[in-house]
mmCIF file of C-alpha atoms in Angstrom:
data_model
loop_
_atom_site.group_PDB
_atom_site.id
_atom_site.type_symbol
_atom_site.label_atom_id
_atom_site.label_comp_id
_atom_site.label_asym_id
_atom_site.label_seq_id
_atom_site.Cartn_x
_atom_site.Cartn_y
_atom_site.Cartn_z
ATOM 1 C CA MET A 1 -9.311 -7.849 -7.965
ATOM 2 C CA ASP A 2 -7.994 -7.735 -11.387
ATOM 3 C CA ILE A 3 -4.725 -9.811 -11.767
ATOM 4 C CA ARG A 4 -2.754 -9.489 -15.065
ATOM 5 C CA LEU A 5 0.119 -11.841 -15.990
ATOM 6 C CA SER A 6 2.700 -11.085 -18.663
ATOM 7 C CA LEU A 7 5.490 -13.410 -19.895
ATOM 8 C CA VAL A 8 8.229 -11.933 -21.905
ATOM 9 C CA GLY A 9 10.465 -14.767 -23.415
ATOM 10 C CA GLU A 10 10.440 -18.476 -22.791
ATOM 11 C CA PRO A 11 12.595 -18.896 -19.787
ATOM 12 C CA HIS A 12 14.279 -22.366 -19.408
ATOM 13 C CA VAL A 13 15.826 -22.423 -15.964
ATOM 14 C CA PRO A 14 16.375 -25.092 -13.321
ATOM 15 C CA CYS A 15 13.231 -26.515 -11.501
ATOM 16 C CA ALA A 16 14.534 -24.922 -8.329
ATOM 17 C CA THR A 17 14.435 -21.510 -9.805
ATOM 18 C CA LYS A 18 10.929 -22.088 -11.117
ATOM 19 C CA GLU A 19 9.765 -23.256 -7.740
ATOM 20 C CA ALA A 20 11.225 -20.393 -5.978
ATOM 21 C CA LEU A 21 9.562 -17.902 -8.311
ATOM 22 C CA VAL A 22 6.155 -19.558 -8.054
ATOM 23 C CA MET A 23 6.447 -19.773 -4.242
ATOM 24 C CA ILE A 24 7.402 -15.961 -4.135
ATOM 25 C CA SER A 25 4.517 -15.123 -6.404
ATOM 26 C CA ARG A 26 2.194 -17.130 -4.272
ATOM 27 C CA GLU A 27 3.424 -15.418 -1.208
ATOM 28 C CA ALA A 28 3.115 -11.821 -2.700
ATOM 29 C CA LEU A 29 -0.294 -12.546 -3.932
ATOM 30 C CA HIS A 30 -1.370 -13.763 -0.405
ATOM 31 C CA ASN A 31 -0.111 -10.561 1.146
ATOM 32 C CA VAL A 32 -1.892 -8.462 -1.526
ATOM 33 C CA VAL A 33 -5.230 -10.234 -0.597
ATOM 34 C CA LYS A 34 -4.681 -10.294 3.117
ATOM 35 C CA HIS A 35 -3.036 -6.809 3.592
ATOM 36 C CA GLY A 36 -3.055 -4.799 0.396
ATOM 37 C CA ALA A 37 -6.742 -4.083 -0.474
ATOM 38 C CA ALA A 38 -5.680 -3.858 -4.122
ATOM 39 C CA ASP A 39 -7.932 -3.394 -7.083
ATOM 40 C CA ARG A 40 -5.184 -4.741 -9.560
ATOM 41 C CA VAL A 41 -2.084 -6.888 -9.530
ATOM 42 C CA ASP A 42 0.471 -7.036 -12.249
ATOM 43 C CA LEU A 43 2.787 -9.996 -12.679
ATOM 44 C CA VAL A 44 5.576 -9.792 -15.098
ATOM 45 C CA LEU A 45 8.198 -12.467 -15.705
ATOM 46 C CA GLU A 46 10.828 -11.411 -18.218
ATOM 47 C CA ALA A 47 13.421 -13.577 -19.580
ATOM 48 C CA LYS A 48 16.719 -11.497 -20.363
ATOM 49 C CA ALA A 49 20.126 -12.414 -21.577
ATOM 50 C CA GLY A 50 21.380 -11.936 -18.028
ATOM 51 C CA GLY A 51 18.687 -13.778 -16.343
ATOM 52 C CA LEU A 52 15.194 -13.570 -15.207
ATOM 53 C CA VAL A 53 13.191 -10.543 -13.631
ATOM 54 C CA LEU A 54 9.907 -10.936 -11.851
ATOM 55 C CA LEU A 55 7.971 -7.789 -10.987
ATOM 56 C CA ILE A 56 4.818 -7.966 -8.761
ATOM 57 C CA THR A 57 2.988 -4.603 -8.612
ATOM 58 C CA ASP A 58 -0.114 -3.739 -6.893
ATOM 59 C CA ASP A 59 -2.254 -0.647 -6.393
ATOM 60 C CA GLY A 60 -3.160 -1.249 -3.017
ATOM 61 C CA ARG A 61 -2.594 0.396 0.309
ATOM 62 C CA GLY A 62 1.017 -0.012 0.526
ATOM 63 C CA PHE A 63 3.098 0.099 3.785
ATOM 64 C CA ASP A 64 6.245 1.616 5.305
ATOM 65 C CA PRO A 65 8.935 -1.090 4.668
ATOM 66 C CA ALA A 66 11.084 0.473 7.477
ATOM 67 C CA SER A 67 8.412 -0.080 10.134
ATOM 68 C CA PRO A 68 8.787 -3.497 12.125
ATOM 69 C CA ARG A 69 6.250 -6.068 11.446
ATOM 70 C CA PRO A 70 6.364 -8.462 14.370
ATOM 71 C CA GLY A 71 5.106 -11.985 13.543
ATOM 72 C CA HIS A 72 5.156 -11.287 9.891
ATOM 73 C CA PHE A 73 7.655 -13.481 7.972
ATOM 74 C CA GLY A 74 6.280 -13.436 4.392
ATOM 75 C CA LEU A 75 8.872 -10.930 2.870
ATOM 76 C CA GLN A 76 11.845 -12.482 4.997
ATOM 77 C CA THR A 77 10.778 -15.942 3.272
ATOM 78 C CA MET A 78 10.468 -14.457 -0.048
ATOM 79 C CA ARG A 79 13.974 -12.939 0.086
ATOM 80 C CA GLU A 80 15.455 -16.159 1.403
ATOM 81 C CA ARG A 81 13.854 -18.080 -1.548
ATOM 82 C CA ALA A 82 15.418 -15.536 -3.925
ATOM 83 C CA THR A 83 18.778 -15.865 -2.446
ATOM 84 C CA ALA A 84 18.659 -19.793 -2.401
ATOM 85 C CA VAL A 85 18.577 -19.614 -6.195
ATOM 86 C CA GLY A 86 21.192 -16.851 -6.452
ATOM 87 C CA GLY A 87 18.819 -13.901 -6.910
ATOM 88 C CA THR A 88 17.727 -10.816 -5.108
ATOM 89 C CA LEU A 89 14.525 -9.261 -3.940
ATOM 90 C CA GLY A 90 13.894 -5.697 -3.884
ATOM 91 C CA LEU A 91 10.709 -3.830 -2.528
ATOM 92 C CA ILE A 92 9.330 -0.424 -3.064
ATOM 93 C CA SER A 93 6.250 0.665 -1.125
ATOM 94 C CA ALA A 94 4.682 3.546 0.458
ATOM 95 C CA VAL A 95 1.499 3.965 2.606
ATOM 96 C CA GLY A 96 -1.250 4.778 0.056
ATOM 97 C CA HIS A 97 0.793 3.970 -3.093
ATOM 98 C CA GLY A 98 0.832 0.242 -3.525
ATOM 99 C CA THR A 99 3.887 -2.169 -3.421
ATOM 100 C CA GLN A 100 6.281 -3.476 -6.034
ATOM 101 C CA ILE A 101 8.370 -6.511 -5.435
ATOM 102 C CA ARG A 102 11.267 -7.178 -8.031
ATOM 103 C CA VAL A 103 13.086 -10.588 -8.025
ATOM 104 C CA SER A 104 16.146 -10.734 -10.217
ATOM 105 C CA VAL A 105 17.749 -14.147 -10.744
ATOM 106 C CA PRO A 106 20.950 -14.030 -12.804
ATOM 107 C CA GLY A 107 22.245 -16.589 -15.184
ATOM 108 C CA HIS A 108 22.008 -17.971 -18.637
ATOM 109 C CA VAL A 109 18.385 -17.988 -19.819
ATOM 110 C CA ASP A 110 17.407 -19.762 -23.098
ATOM 111 C CA LYS A 111 14.858 -17.373 -24.514
ATOM 112 C CA ASP A 112 14.212 -19.311 -27.740
ATOM 113 C CA GLY A 113 12.596 -22.567 -26.090
#
């Protein structure tokens, strides 16, 4: 699997935000390995004037987000982590078309270091 990381800007945010984004990324990558059968994963972290955006996109098998997944709590945990730092988590996926997770965390971000 090819994993590509892109950082745009130098975000200076609270440790709790950094920790949440690391844990969300870790869970997302775990899900790709366990369920996704992807050849490529892109992680993009972008510091913007309004906050941070983390995009995790894979070219794997995807899934139907509307279908219940009993016993699977990864997405719920990722949402809770995003919410705990004032952010949101969005998900786009379809069977056969991969998955994209978008985490937006609003707030002041010092892009200049």
